[in-house]
mmCIF file of C-alpha atoms in Angstrom:
data_model
loop_
_atom_site.group_PDB
_atom_site.id
_atom_site.type_symbol
_atom_site.label_atom_id
_atom_site.label_comp_id
_atom_site.label_asym_id
_atom_site.label_seq_id
_atom_site.Cartn_x
_atom_site.Cartn_y
_atom_site.Cartn_z
ATOM 1 C CA LEU A 1 -1.935 -16.348 26.395
ATOM 2 C CA HIS A 2 -3.763 -17.434 29.540
ATOM 3 C CA PHE A 3 -3.497 -13.912 30.965
ATOM 4 C CA TRP A 4 -4.776 -12.362 27.695
ATOM 5 C CA HIS A 5 -7.817 -14.616 27.389
ATOM 6 C CA SER A 6 -8.673 -15.105 31.069
ATOM 7 C CA GLU A 7 -7.684 -11.823 32.713
ATOM 8 C CA VAL A 8 -7.895 -9.188 29.965
ATOM 9 C CA LEU A 9 -10.711 -10.474 27.722
ATOM 10 C CA GLN A 10 -12.357 -12.617 30.416
ATOM 11 C CA GLN A 11 -14.084 -14.641 27.719
ATOM 12 C CA SER A 12 -17.056 -16.645 28.953
ATOM 13 C CA SER A 13 -18.083 -20.078 27.751
ATOM 14 C CA GLY A 14 -20.795 -18.641 25.459
ATOM 15 C CA LEU A 15 -23.774 -16.283 25.127
ATOM 16 C CA ASP A 16 -25.572 -18.139 27.899
ATOM 17 C CA ASP A 17 -22.818 -17.080 30.339
ATOM 18 C CA LEU A 18 -22.712 -13.277 30.514
ATOM 19 C CA GLY A 19 -20.016 -13.205 33.173
ATOM 20 C CA GLY A 20 -19.493 -10.382 35.634
ATOM 21 C CA MET A 21 -18.488 -6.745 35.421
ATOM 22 C CA HIS A 22 -14.901 -6.168 34.289
ATOM 23 C CA TRP A 23 -14.103 -3.038 36.293
ATOM 24 C CA GLY A 24 -10.601 -2.662 34.912
ATOM 25 C CA MET A 25 -11.901 -2.692 31.331
ATOM 26 C CA PHE A 26 -14.703 -0.304 32.337
ATOM 27 C CA ALA A 27 -12.159 2.174 33.718
ATOM 28 C CA ALA A 28 -9.996 1.858 30.594
ATOM 29 C CA PHE A 29 -12.959 2.479 28.269
ATOM 30 C CA THR A 30 -14.100 5.437 30.378
ATOM 31 C CA ALA A 31 -10.643 7.024 30.248
ATOM 32 C CA SER A 32 -10.395 6.393 26.498
ATOM 33 C CA TRP A 33 -13.745 7.983 25.699
ATOM 34 C CA LEU A 34 -12.967 10.947 27.940
ATOM 35 C CA LEU A 35 -9.772 11.477 25.940
ATOM 36 C CA VAL A 36 -11.765 11.283 22.698
ATOM 37 C CA TYR A 37 -14.297 13.774 24.058
ATOM 38 C CA PHE A 38 -11.654 16.318 25.039
ATOM 39 C CA CYS A 39 -10.102 15.924 21.587
ATOM 40 C CA VAL A 40 -13.307 16.680 19.676
ATOM 41 C CA PHE A 41 -15.627 18.582 22.022
ATOM 42 C CA ASN A 42 -14.684 21.941 20.502
ATOM 43 C CA GLY A 43 -14.903 20.749 16.914
ATOM 44 C CA ILE A 44 -12.143 21.385 14.439
ATOM 45 C CA LYS A 45 -10.467 23.884 16.769
ATOM 46 C CA THR A 46 -9.270 21.124 19.084
ATOM 47 C CA SER A 47 -9.274 18.050 16.841
ATOM 48 C CA GLY A 48 -7.255 19.898 14.194
ATOM 49 C CA LYS A 49 -4.472 20.458 16.739
ATOM 50 C CA VAL A 50 -4.662 17.009 18.307
ATOM 51 C CA VAL A 51 -4.298 15.270 14.943
ATOM 52 C CA TYR A 52 -0.823 16.755 14.529
ATOM 53 C CA VAL A 53 0.212 14.535 17.456
ATOM 54 C CA THR A 54 -1.982 11.472 16.923
ATOM 55 C CA ALA A 55 -1.179 11.269 13.186
ATOM 56 C CA THR A 56 2.586 11.778 13.418
ATOM 57 C CA LEU A 57 3.494 9.843 16.586
ATOM 58 C CA PRO A 58 2.490 6.416 15.174
ATOM 59 C CA TYR A 59 4.732 7.041 12.147
ATOM 60 C CA ILE A 60 7.611 8.048 14.394
ATOM 61 C CA ALA A 61 7.043 4.907 16.480
ATOM 62 C CA LEU A 62 6.905 2.749 13.326
ATOM 63 C CA VAL A 63 10.200 4.170 12.068
ATOM 64 C CA VAL A 64 11.850 3.584 15.448
ATOM 65 C CA PHE A 65 10.503 0.031 15.602
ATOM 66 C CA PHE A 66 11.600 -0.600 12.009
ATOM 67 C CA PHE A 67 15.259 0.163 12.687
ATOM 68 C CA ARG A 68 15.113 -1.916 15.864
ATOM 69 C CA ALA A 69 13.305 -4.800 14.141
ATOM 70 C CA VAL A 70 15.719 -5.190 11.221
ATOM 71 C CA THR A 71 18.651 -5.518 13.637
ATOM 72 C CA LEU A 72 17.094 -8.409 15.587
ATOM 73 C CA PRO A 73 18.255 -12.025 15.126
ATOM 74 C CA ASN A 74 16.247 -13.913 12.485
ATOM 75 C CA ALA A 75 14.688 -10.661 11.198
ATOM 76 C CA GLY A 76 15.531 -11.675 7.623
ATOM 77 C CA GLN A 77 13.453 -14.841 7.957
ATOM 78 C CA GLY A 78 10.476 -12.744 9.008
ATOM 79 C CA ALA A 79 10.891 -10.450 5.990
ATOM 80 C CA ARG A 80 11.161 -13.461 3.659
ATOM 81 C CA PHE A 81 7.957 -14.884 5.102
ATOM 82 C CA LEU A 82 6.213 -11.574 4.332
ATOM 83 C CA LEU A 83 7.512 -11.396 0.754
ATOM 84 C CA THR A 84 6.991 -15.045 -0.202
ATOM 85 C CA PRO A 85 3.449 -15.437 -1.576
ATOM 86 C CA ASP A 86 1.323 -18.522 -1.048
ATOM 87 C CA LEU A 87 -0.835 -18.374 -4.193
ATOM 88 C CA SER A 88 -3.007 -21.253 -3.041
ATOM 89 C CA GLN A 89 -4.531 -18.906 -0.450
ATOM 90 C CA LEU A 90 -6.133 -16.858 -3.245
ATOM 91 C CA MET A 91 -8.819 -19.552 -3.404
ATOM 92 C CA ASN A 92 -9.546 -19.159 0.301
ATOM 93 C CA GLY A 93 -12.616 -16.981 0.861
ATOM 94 C CA ARG A 94 -11.552 -16.192 4.431
ATOM 95 C CA VAL A 95 -8.427 -14.440 3.120
ATOM 96 C CA TRP A 96 -10.503 -12.147 0.891
ATOM 97 C CA MET A 97 -12.938 -11.455 3.715
ATOM 98 C CA ARG A 98 -10.104 -10.407 6.012
ATOM 99 C CA ALA A 99 -8.573 -8.262 3.267
ATOM 100 C CA VAL A 100 -11.871 -6.431 2.698
ATOM 101 C CA THR A 101 -12.346 -5.969 6.440
ATOM 102 C CA GLN A 102 -8.846 -4.535 6.779
ATOM 103 C CA ILE A 103 -9.100 -2.062 3.897
ATOM 104 C CA PHE A 104 -12.583 -0.852 4.883
ATOM 105 C CA TYR A 105 -11.550 -0.451 8.505
ATOM 106 C CA SER A 106 -8.229 1.271 7.814
ATOM 107 C CA LEU A 107 -9.696 3.658 5.217
ATOM 108 C CA GLY A 108 -12.790 4.279 7.323
ATOM 109 C CA VAL A 109 -15.122 3.934 4.339
ATOM 110 C CA ALA A 110 -18.625 5.321 5.154
ATOM 111 C CA PHE A 111 -17.536 6.371 8.660
ATOM 112 C CA GLY A 112 -19.635 9.343 9.792
ATOM 113 C CA SER A 113 -16.573 11.039 11.269
ATOM 114 C CA LEU A 114 -14.926 11.238 7.834
ATOM 115 C CA THR A 115 -18.020 12.858 6.340
ATOM 116 C CA ALA A 116 -18.220 15.315 9.229
ATOM 117 C CA PHE A 117 -14.568 16.357 9.035
ATOM 118 C CA ALA A 118 -14.722 16.551 5.239
ATOM 119 C CA SER A 119 -17.389 19.210 5.610
ATOM 120 C CA TYR A 120 -14.703 21.568 6.926
ATOM 121 C CA GLY A 121 -12.760 21.312 3.677
ATOM 122 C CA SER A 122 -12.676 24.105 1.159
ATOM 123 C CA LYS A 123 -15.135 23.785 -1.724
ATOM 124 C CA HIS A 124 -12.203 24.456 -4.034
ATOM 125 C CA SER A 125 -10.257 21.424 -2.765
ATOM 126 C CA ASN A 126 -9.362 18.682 -5.229
ATOM 127 C CA PHE A 127 -11.268 15.882 -3.511
ATOM 128 C CA PRO A 128 -10.433 13.093 -6.025
ATOM 129 C CA ARG A 129 -6.728 13.898 -5.635
ATOM 130 C CA ASP A 130 -6.997 13.960 -1.833
ATOM 131 C CA ALA A 131 -8.924 10.671 -1.739
ATOM 132 C CA THR A 132 -6.353 9.006 -4.015
ATOM 133 C CA ALA A 133 -3.472 10.320 -1.892
ATOM 134 C CA VAL A 134 -5.083 9.042 1.318
ATOM 135 C CA SER A 135 -5.615 5.608 -0.248
ATOM 136 C CA PHE A 136 -1.986 5.316 -1.365
ATOM 137 C CA ILE A 137 -0.674 6.588 1.981
ATOM 138 C CA ASN A 138 -2.899 4.109 3.824
ATOM 139 C CA CYS A 139 -1.769 1.103 1.757
ATOM 140 C CA GLY A 140 1.856 2.257 1.840
ATOM 141 C CA THR A 141 1.688 2.491 5.627
ATOM 142 C CA SER A 142 0.318 -1.061 5.813
ATOM 143 C CA ILE A 143 3.179 -2.379 3.679
ATOM 144 C CA PHE A 144 5.754 -0.507 5.755
ATOM 145 C CA ALA A 145 4.152 -1.796 8.962
ATOM 146 C CA GLY A 146 4.536 -5.309 7.556
ATOM 147 C CA PHE A 147 8.305 -4.758 7.426
ATOM 148 C CA VAL A 148 8.115 -3.776 11.089
ATOM 149 C CA VAL A 149 5.897 -6.619 12.290
ATOM 150 C CA PHE A 150 7.339 -9.607 10.423
ATOM 151 C CA PRO A 151 11.006 -9.123 11.374
ATOM 152 C CA ILE A 152 9.836 -8.966 14.997
ATOM 153 C CA LEU A 153 7.818 -12.152 14.461
ATOM 154 C CA GLY A 154 10.914 -13.749 12.958
ATOM 155 C CA TYR A 155 12.809 -12.819 16.104
ATOM 156 C CA LEU A 156 9.961 -14.163 18.248
ATOM 157 C CA ALA A 157 9.973 -17.480 16.372
ATOM 158 C CA HIS A 158 13.740 -17.653 16.880
ATOM 159 C CA GLU A 159 13.366 -17.126 20.624
ATOM 160 C CA LEU A 160 10.398 -19.468 21.108
ATOM 161 C CA SER A 161 12.076 -22.235 19.083
ATOM 162 C CA LYS A 162 14.547 -22.558 21.953
ATOM 163 C CA VAL A 163 11.818 -23.559 24.416
ATOM 164 C CA ASN A 164 8.984 -24.898 22.227
ATOM 165 C CA PRO A 165 9.713 -27.848 19.906
ATOM 166 C CA CYS A 166 6.528 -27.095 17.906
ATOM 167 C CA ILE A 167 8.004 -23.813 16.640
ATOM 168 C CA ARG A 168 10.898 -23.500 14.201
ATOM 169 C CA GLY A 169 12.899 -20.360 13.691
ATOM 170 C CA ASP A 170 12.693 -20.712 9.908
ATOM 171 C CA ASP A 171 8.895 -21.122 9.790
ATOM 172 C CA LEU A 172 6.695 -18.341 11.176
ATOM 173 C CA ALA A 173 3.537 -20.344 10.459
ATOM 174 C CA GLY A 174 4.261 -22.239 13.662
ATOM 175 C CA LEU A 175 3.372 -19.139 15.702
ATOM 176 C CA SER A 176 -0.305 -19.608 14.867
ATOM 177 C CA SER A 177 -0.217 -23.025 16.545
ATOM 178 C CA VAL A 178 0.218 -21.318 19.917
ATOM 179 C CA GLY A 179 -2.464 -18.703 19.303
ATOM 180 C CA LEU A 180 -0.223 -15.880 18.096
ATOM 181 C CA SER A 181 -2.470 -14.583 15.319
ATOM 182 C CA GLY A 182 -5.142 -11.914 14.871
ATOM 183 C CA THR A 183 -5.395 -9.672 17.934
ATOM 184 C CA GLY A 184 -2.801 -11.911 19.559
ATOM 185 C CA LEU A 185 -0.161 -10.350 17.294
ATOM 186 C CA ALA A 186 -0.610 -6.916 18.861
ATOM 187 C CA PHE A 187 -1.390 -7.858 22.441
ATOM 188 C CA VAL A 188 0.519 -11.119 22.892
ATOM 189 C CA ALA A 189 3.278 -11.516 20.288
ATOM 190 C CA PHE A 190 4.602 -7.949 20.477
ATOM 191 C CA PRO A 191 4.772 -7.830 24.298
ATOM 192 C CA ILE A 192 6.591 -11.177 24.306
ATOM 193 C CA ALA A 193 9.093 -9.936 21.715
ATOM 194 C CA ILE A 194 9.533 -6.588 23.470
ATOM 195 C CA GLY A 195 10.130 -8.402 26.761
ATOM 196 C CA HIS A 196 13.116 -10.177 25.171
ATOM 197 C CA MET A 197 14.637 -6.980 23.753
ATOM 198 C CA PRO A 198 17.336 -4.989 25.520
ATOM 199 C CA GLY A 199 15.743 -1.841 26.952
ATOM 200 C CA GLY A 200 12.346 -3.504 26.970
ATOM 201 C CA PHE A 201 10.677 -0.767 29.060
ATOM 202 C CA PHE A 202 11.483 1.905 26.454
ATOM 203 C CA TRP A 203 10.144 -0.209 23.581
ATOM 204 C CA ALA A 204 7.023 -1.074 25.596
ATOM 205 C CA LEU A 205 6.415 2.641 26.208
ATOM 206 C CA VAL A 206 6.810 3.445 22.488
ATOM 207 C CA PHE A 207 4.450 0.601 21.587
ATOM 208 C CA PHE A 208 1.818 1.734 24.120
ATOM 209 C CA VAL A 209 1.922 5.337 22.897
ATOM 210 C CA MET A 210 1.530 4.139 19.315
ATOM 211 C CA LEU A 211 -1.536 2.044 20.168
ATOM 212 C CA LEU A 212 -3.029 4.918 22.189
ATOM 213 C CA CYS A 213 -2.713 7.308 19.247
ATOM 214 C CA LEU A 214 -4.232 4.780 16.875
#
């Protein structure tokens, strides 16, 4: 957690402390935007081919992670945590705000790129059907990803309970007490869990490729 906040994010104390130039992050952003440029610079001719890779590889990675996740110790506890609702949270406005943020971001509602790419579609296409299919595929992917993430979190809770008395293997809520929530799930919790898996380098490579495609 210290490395994530201090070395990667380099968070300052506030707006009055702008901090210095993060050259590593600058190089990463430059490389990322160059990749995006080479994917779209020739319009649909290049992006149409690239999407075959960037759209399918994350699903392949999710399937691979799913079969690995469900075989980990305490994976069942993670799945139970996902499937057990806490109805009291329905009265929490922050939950609804995060849900709206997630669905708007994942669907890309009002994103200019969607409008631009849609302009290449045939005028005879059934747009209501396509929009409905995309919505169901998007939500279905999120549910499936939950069955990938939570078994791994169950395994992580099981491992951390051996060294941290504040965390219990049968209660994943304890992970939030050590900062493993939000972006920490992707960039802190997953690397920790992957580091404890046999063949960790392979799983780390799969995870990195998945994030790169996304």
